[in-house]
mmCIF file of C-alpha atoms and ligand atoms in Angstrom:
data_model
loop_
_atom_site.group_PDB
_atom_site.id
_atom_site.type_symbol
_atom_site.label_atom_id
_atom_site.label_comp_id
_atom_site.label_asym_id
_atom_site.label_seq_id
_atom_site.Cartn_x
_atom_site.Cartn_y
_atom_site.Cartn_z
ATOM 1 C CA ASN A 1 0.000 0.000 0.000
ATOM 2 C CA ARG A 2 0.976 3.667 -0.033
ATOM 3 C CA SER A 3 1.777 3.932 3.686
ATOM 4 C CA SER A 4 4.271 6.777 4.158
ATOM 5 C CA GLY A 5 5.426 5.976 7.708
ATOM 6 C CA ARG A 6 4.562 9.532 8.848
ATOM 7 C CA MET A 7 2.214 8.478 11.650
ATOM 8 C CA GLY A 8 4.769 6.089 13.162
ATOM 9 C CA TYR A 9 7.648 8.548 12.889
ATOM 10 C CA ALA A 10 5.486 11.301 14.454
ATOM 11 C CA LEU A 11 4.697 8.988 17.378
ATOM 12 C CA ALA A 12 8.357 8.083 17.879
ATOM 13 C CA ARG A 13 9.386 11.742 17.845
ATOM 14 C CA ALA A 14 6.620 12.770 20.270
ATOM 15 C CA ALA A 15 7.448 9.920 22.683
ATOM 16 C CA HIS A 16 11.136 10.877 22.653
ATOM 17 C CA ARG A 17 10.221 14.503 23.422
ATOM 18 C CA ARG A 18 8.269 13.290 26.467
ATOM 19 C CA GLY A 19 11.350 11.517 27.772
ATOM 20 C CA ALA A 20 10.651 7.937 26.629
ATOM 21 C CA ASP A 21 13.411 5.537 25.614
ATOM 22 C CA VAL A 22 12.140 4.844 22.072
ATOM 23 C CA THR A 23 12.822 1.984 19.663
ATOM 24 C CA LEU A 24 11.366 2.638 16.192
ATOM 25 C CA VAL A 25 10.910 -0.527 14.134
ATOM 26 C CA THR A 26 10.416 0.648 10.571
ATOM 27 C CA GLY A 27 9.797 -0.709 7.111
ATOM 28 C CA PRO A 28 11.371 1.041 4.104
ATOM 29 C CA VAL A 29 10.139 4.674 4.013
ATOM 30 C CA SER A 30 11.678 7.916 2.755
ATOM 31 C CA LEU A 31 11.604 9.920 5.995
ATOM 32 C CA ALA A 32 14.449 11.330 8.073
ATOM 33 C CA PRO A 33 15.167 9.206 11.175
ATOM 34 C CA PRO A 34 13.750 10.859 14.315
ATOM 35 C CA ARG A 35 16.501 12.204 16.566
ATOM 36 C CA GLY A 36 17.282 10.247 19.716
ATOM 37 C CA CYS A 37 15.358 7.075 18.785
ATOM 38 C CA ARG A 38 16.902 3.616 18.387
ATOM 39 C CA MET A 39 16.106 2.537 14.801
ATOM 40 C CA VAL A 40 15.614 -1.032 13.626
ATOM 41 C CA ARG A 41 14.972 -1.391 9.908
ATOM 42 C CA VAL A 42 13.030 -4.348 8.506
ATOM 43 C CA GLU A 43 11.632 -5.298 5.108
ATOM 44 C CA THR A 44 9.217 -8.176 5.624
ATOM 45 C CA ALA A 45 6.368 -9.008 8.006
ATOM 46 C CA ALA A 46 8.411 -11.956 9.315
ATOM 47 C CA GLU A 47 11.381 -9.689 10.136
ATOM 48 C CA MET A 48 9.111 -7.150 11.819
ATOM 49 C CA ASN A 49 7.524 -9.920 13.895
ATOM 50 C CA GLU A 50 10.901 -11.201 15.070
ATOM 51 C CA VAL A 51 12.200 -7.733 15.986
ATOM 52 C CA MET A 52 8.969 -6.728 17.755
ATOM 53 C CA ARG A 53 9.018 -9.884 19.872
ATOM 54 C CA ALA A 54 12.611 -9.242 20.888
ATOM 55 C CA HIS A 55 12.077 -5.563 21.787
ATOM 56 C CA ALA A 56 8.575 -5.729 23.316
ATOM 57 C CA VAL A 57 9.838 -7.707 26.310
ATOM 58 C CA ALA A 58 11.578 -4.686 27.817
ATOM 59 C CA SER A 59 8.892 -2.135 26.848
ATOM 60 C CA ASP A 60 6.125 -0.557 28.928
ATOM 61 C CA LEU A 61 4.237 0.590 25.829
ATOM 62 C CA VAL A 62 4.020 -0.898 22.329
ATOM 63 C CA ILE A 63 2.277 1.089 19.578
ATOM 64 C CA MET A 64 1.851 -0.793 16.271
ATOM 65 C CA VAL A 65 1.165 1.634 13.447
ATOM 66 C CA ALA A 66 2.695 -0.309 10.571
ATOM 67 C CA ALA A 67 0.417 -1.360 7.711
ATOM 68 C CA VAL A 68 1.848 -4.880 7.694
ATOM 69 C CA ALA A 69 1.273 -7.032 4.592
ATOM 70 C CA ASP A 70 -1.352 -9.664 5.412
ATOM 71 C CA TYR A 71 -0.169 -12.177 2.789
ATOM 72 C CA ARG A 72 3.122 -13.238 1.251
ATOM 73 C CA ALA A 73 3.946 -15.458 -1.726
ATOM 74 C CA TYR A 74 3.657 -19.137 -0.789
ATOM 75 C CA GLU A 75 6.764 -20.059 -2.737
ATOM 76 C CA ALA A 76 9.601 -18.361 -4.587
ATOM 77 C CA VAL A 77 11.130 -19.749 -7.759
ATOM 78 C CA ASP A 78 14.797 -19.532 -8.746
ATOM 79 C CA SER A 79 14.211 -19.344 -12.477
ATOM 80 C CA LYS A 80 12.355 -16.830 -14.607
ATOM 81 C CA ILE A 81 8.568 -17.313 -14.892
ATOM 82 C CA LYS A 82 7.955 -17.438 -18.660
ATOM 83 C CA LYS A 83 4.793 -15.838 -20.016
ATOM 84 C CA ASP A 84 3.607 -18.968 -21.772
ATOM 85 C CA LYS A 85 0.089 -18.875 -20.269
ATOM 86 C CA ALA A 86 -2.726 -16.370 -20.825
ATOM 87 C CA GLY A 87 -3.187 -15.839 -17.062
ATOM 88 C CA LEU A 88 -1.207 -16.533 -13.890
ATOM 89 C CA GLU A 89 -2.457 -17.447 -10.447
ATOM 90 C CA LEU A 90 -0.254 -16.718 -7.465
ATOM 91 C CA ARG A 91 -0.700 -18.732 -4.280
ATOM 92 C CA LEU A 92 -0.389 -16.601 -1.137
ATOM 93 C CA GLU A 93 -0.192 -17.503 2.540
ATOM 94 C CA ARG A 94 -1.052 -15.426 5.599
ATOM 95 C CA THR A 95 1.700 -13.588 7.436
ATOM 96 C CA GLU A 96 1.774 -13.794 11.237
ATOM 97 C CA ASP A 97 -0.317 -11.247 13.132
ATOM 98 C CA ILE A 98 2.322 -9.427 15.171
ATOM 99 C CA LEU A 99 0.009 -7.768 17.710
ATOM 100 C CA THR A 100 -1.890 -10.958 18.444
ATOM 101 C CA GLY A 101 1.408 -12.713 19.126
ATOM 102 C CA LEU A 102 2.515 -9.904 21.433
ATOM 103 C CA SER A 103 -0.731 -9.939 23.403
ATOM 104 C CA ARG A 104 -0.469 -13.718 23.940
ATOM 105 C CA ALA A 105 3.022 -13.304 25.370
ATOM 106 C CA ARG A 106 2.071 -10.167 27.245
ATOM 107 C CA GLY A 107 3.432 -9.058 30.554
ATOM 108 C CA LYS A 108 1.991 -5.873 32.044
ATOM 109 C CA ARG A 109 2.847 -3.756 29.025
ATOM 110 C CA VAL A 110 0.237 -1.574 27.317
ATOM 111 C CA LEU A 111 -0.568 -2.529 23.702
ATOM 112 C CA VAL A 112 -1.937 -0.002 21.219
ATOM 113 C CA GLY A 113 -2.988 -0.844 17.653
ATOM 114 C CA PHE A 114 -4.474 0.929 14.658
ATOM 115 C CA ALA A 115 -7.512 -0.142 12.647
ATOM 116 C CA ALA A 116 -7.488 1.009 9.035
ATOM 117 C CA GLU A 117 -11.063 0.590 7.813
ATOM 118 C CA THR A 118 -13.064 1.416 4.721
ATOM 119 C CA ASN A 119 -16.507 0.633 6.198
ATOM 120 C CA ASP A 120 -18.270 0.118 9.555
ATOM 121 C CA LEU A 121 -15.354 1.870 11.313
ATOM 122 C CA ILE A 122 -16.359 1.590 14.975
ATOM 123 C CA ASN A 123 -17.643 -2.009 14.932
ATOM 124 C CA ASN A 124 -14.638 -3.279 12.961
ATOM 125 C CA ALA A 125 -12.223 -1.414 15.255
ATOM 126 C CA ILE A 126 -13.862 -2.759 18.431
ATOM 127 C CA ALA A 127 -13.711 -6.289 16.986
ATOM 128 C CA LYS A 128 -9.951 -5.820 16.324
ATOM 129 C CA LEU A 129 -9.368 -4.368 19.807
ATOM 130 C CA HIS A 130 -10.754 -7.558 21.375
ATOM 131 C CA ALA A 131 -9.449 -10.072 18.815
ATOM 132 C CA LYS A 132 -5.893 -8.750 19.207
ATOM 133 C CA GLY A 133 -6.086 -8.325 22.996
ATOM 134 C CA LEU A 134 -5.312 -4.571 22.904
ATOM 135 C CA ASP A 135 -5.701 -1.833 25.518
ATOM 136 C CA LEU A 136 -6.392 0.919 22.965
ATOM 137 C CA ILE A 137 -7.174 1.054 19.257
ATOM 138 C CA VAL A 138 -6.894 4.024 16.925
ATOM 139 C CA ALA A 139 -9.798 3.646 14.486
ATOM 140 C CA ASN A 140 -8.991 5.270 11.185
ATOM 141 C CA ASP A 141 -11.413 5.633 8.264
ATOM 142 C CA VAL A 142 -9.005 5.543 5.326
ATOM 143 C CA THR A 143 -11.704 6.576 2.828
ATOM 144 C CA GLU A 144 -12.204 9.958 4.531
ATOM 145 C CA GLU A 145 -10.703 12.983 2.705
ATOM 146 C CA GLY A 146 -7.283 13.840 4.239
ATOM 147 C CA SER A 147 -7.196 10.688 6.377
ATOM 148 C CA GLY A 148 -5.230 7.442 6.141
ATOM 149 C CA PHE A 149 -2.239 6.361 4.057
ATOM 150 C CA ASP A 150 0.174 8.858 2.521
ATOM 151 C CA THR A 151 -1.478 12.044 3.864
ATOM 152 C CA GLU A 152 -0.163 14.769 6.205
ATOM 153 C CA THR A 153 -3.351 14.646 8.278
ATOM 154 C CA ASN A 154 -5.452 11.985 9.922
ATOM 155 C CA SER A 155 -8.778 11.660 11.680
ATOM 156 C CA ALA A 156 -9.401 8.966 14.274
ATOM 157 C CA VAL A 157 -11.510 7.621 17.088
ATOM 158 C CA LEU A 158 -9.495 6.340 20.074
ATOM 159 C CA ILE A 159 -11.328 3.410 21.663
ATOM 160 C CA ASP A 160 -10.190 1.693 24.856
ATOM 161 C CA ARG A 161 -11.044 -1.681 26.334
ATOM 162 C CA ASP A 162 -13.525 -0.187 28.799
ATOM 163 C CA GLY A 163 -15.515 1.464 25.993
ATOM 164 C CA GLY A 164 -14.005 4.971 26.429
ATOM 165 C CA ARG A 165 -14.003 6.918 23.145
ATOM 166 C CA GLU A 166 -12.352 10.091 21.893
ATOM 167 C CA THR A 167 -13.102 11.446 18.418
ATOM 168 C CA THR A 168 -10.203 13.608 17.280
ATOM 169 C CA GLY A 169 -11.484 15.250 14.081
ATOM 170 C CA LEU A 170 -9.022 15.943 11.235
ATOM 171 C CA LEU A 171 -5.566 16.777 12.654
ATOM 172 C CA PRO A 172 -1.969 16.965 11.446
ATOM 173 C CA LYS A 173 -0.364 13.556 12.130
ATOM 174 C CA THR A 174 2.012 15.258 14.592
ATOM 175 C CA GLU A 175 -0.972 16.477 16.661
ATOM 176 C CA LEU A 176 -2.762 13.120 16.475
ATOM 177 C CA ALA A 177 0.471 11.506 17.729
ATOM 178 C CA GLU A 178 0.304 13.741 20.847
ATOM 179 C CA ARG A 179 -3.323 12.721 21.523
ATOM 180 C CA ILE A 180 -2.517 9.021 21.119
ATOM 181 C CA LEU A 181 0.475 9.321 23.449
ATOM 182 C CA THR A 182 -1.450 11.197 26.106
ATOM 183 C CA ARG A 183 -4.157 8.501 26.147
ATOM 184 C CA SER A 184 -1.590 5.659 26.002
ATOM 185 C CA LEU A 185 0.439 7.120 28.878
ATOM 186 C CA GLU A 186 -2.692 7.354 31.031
ATOM 187 C CA LEU A 187 -3.113 3.612 30.473
ATOM 188 C CA VAL A 188 0.572 3.024 31.268
ATOM 189 C CA SER A 189 0.174 4.934 34.551
ATOM 190 C CA ALA A 190 -3.081 3.105 35.361
ATOM 191 C CA ALA A 191 -1.288 -0.222 34.832
ATOM 192 C CA GLY A 192 1.285 0.860 37.441
ATOM 193 C CA LEU A 193 4.137 0.932 34.927
ATOM 194 C CA VAL A 194 6.241 4.101 34.504
ATOM 195 C CA ALA A 195 4.883 7.448 35.709
ATOM 196 C CA GLU A 196 3.828 9.899 33.017
ATOM 197 C CA ARG A 197 6.191 12.718 32.150
ATOM 198 C CA ALA A 198 3.991 15.199 30.280
HETATM 199 N N1 CTP B 201 -1.000 -5.830 12.399
HETATM 200 C C1 CTP B 201 -0.096 -6.726 12.928
HETATM 201 N N2 CTP B 201 0.335 -7.790 12.160
HETATM 202 C C2 CTP B 201 -0.169 -7.998 10.923
HETATM 203 C C3 CTP B 201 -1.147 -7.088 10.384
HETATM 204 C C4 CTP B 201 -1.540 -6.019 11.148
HETATM 205 O O1 CTP B 201 0.349 -6.548 14.079
HETATM 206 N N3 CTP B 201 0.263 -9.040 10.206
HETATM 207 C C5 CTP B 201 -1.435 -4.690 13.228
HETATM 208 C C6 CTP B 201 -1.339 -3.328 12.554
HETATM 209 O O2 CTP B 201 -0.068 -2.728 12.781
HETATM 210 C C7 CTP B 201 -2.449 -2.561 13.262
HETATM 211 C C8 CTP B 201 -3.493 -3.632 13.560
HETATM 212 O O3 CTP B 201 -2.798 -4.878 13.526
HETATM 213 O O4 CTP B 201 -2.020 -1.994 14.496
HETATM 214 C C9 CTP B 201 -4.649 -3.680 12.603
HETATM 215 O O5 CTP B 201 -4.178 -3.699 11.293
HETATM 216 P P1 CTP B 201 -5.171 -3.570 10.058
HETATM 217 O O6 CTP B 201 -4.394 -3.560 8.786
HETATM 218 O O7 CTP B 201 -6.176 -2.485 10.314
HETATM 219 O O8 CTP B 201 -6.033 -4.906 10.150
HETATM 220 P P2 CTP B 201 -5.724 -6.435 9.935
HETATM 221 O O9 CTP B 201 -5.434 -7.060 11.256
HETATM 222 O O10 CTP B 201 -4.692 -6.622 8.869
HETATM 223 O O11 CTP B 201 -7.157 -6.954 9.460
HETATM 224 P P3 CTP B 201 -7.985 -6.667 8.095
HETATM 225 O O12 CTP B 201 -6.949 -6.394 7.032
HETATM 226 O O13 CTP B 201 -8.747 -7.929 7.877
HETATM 227 O O14 CTP B 201 -8.877 -5.470 8.377
#
């Protein structure tokens, strides 16, 4: 997809400014690395899964913004695929769901996910919140003008496990990052992890 990485980089930058020790796990994007953050670069869903598992253990807060590919090619061939047929079917297999894996192996850490939806935003986001065992989900209607992949702005509804909701309206991604962090850090404090440094 056309994910730019802006939302994730804005979150990393904002968390660093608030005094967090930040590890940014990033796919290939064309953005400048945020100052003061530990960067781990990955290219595939499998690599991201491995790195997230390794780094989540020592984290109080995990925010998964990445638009991870849901499927990968079932097999790779060494030789060229000749165009000797009129059509070609590719067999795909599911990639691992990183957040679900993290919530199964969860300690006390707070887990935040995003839900990119094109229809029935709230119901689909609530279903993801529970299916993935999250504390907070950022529901994002990617069909809305100025919202979603490859935009400077975003509009979201923050939904927590207890049914609390905050509708942000259309905001620059940097401002939405601040809102998400404020809400996430309240959950971190409530879980008795690190104290919030506003
Ligand atoms: N996610 C993940 N691992 C995947 C796919 C997604 O951890 N293999 C995370 C995303 O980073 C996001 C959340 O799960 O925080 C929801 O991602 P989204 O693309 O909205 O939904 P999917 O789980 O892929 O479900 P669907 O595509 O069916 O809506």
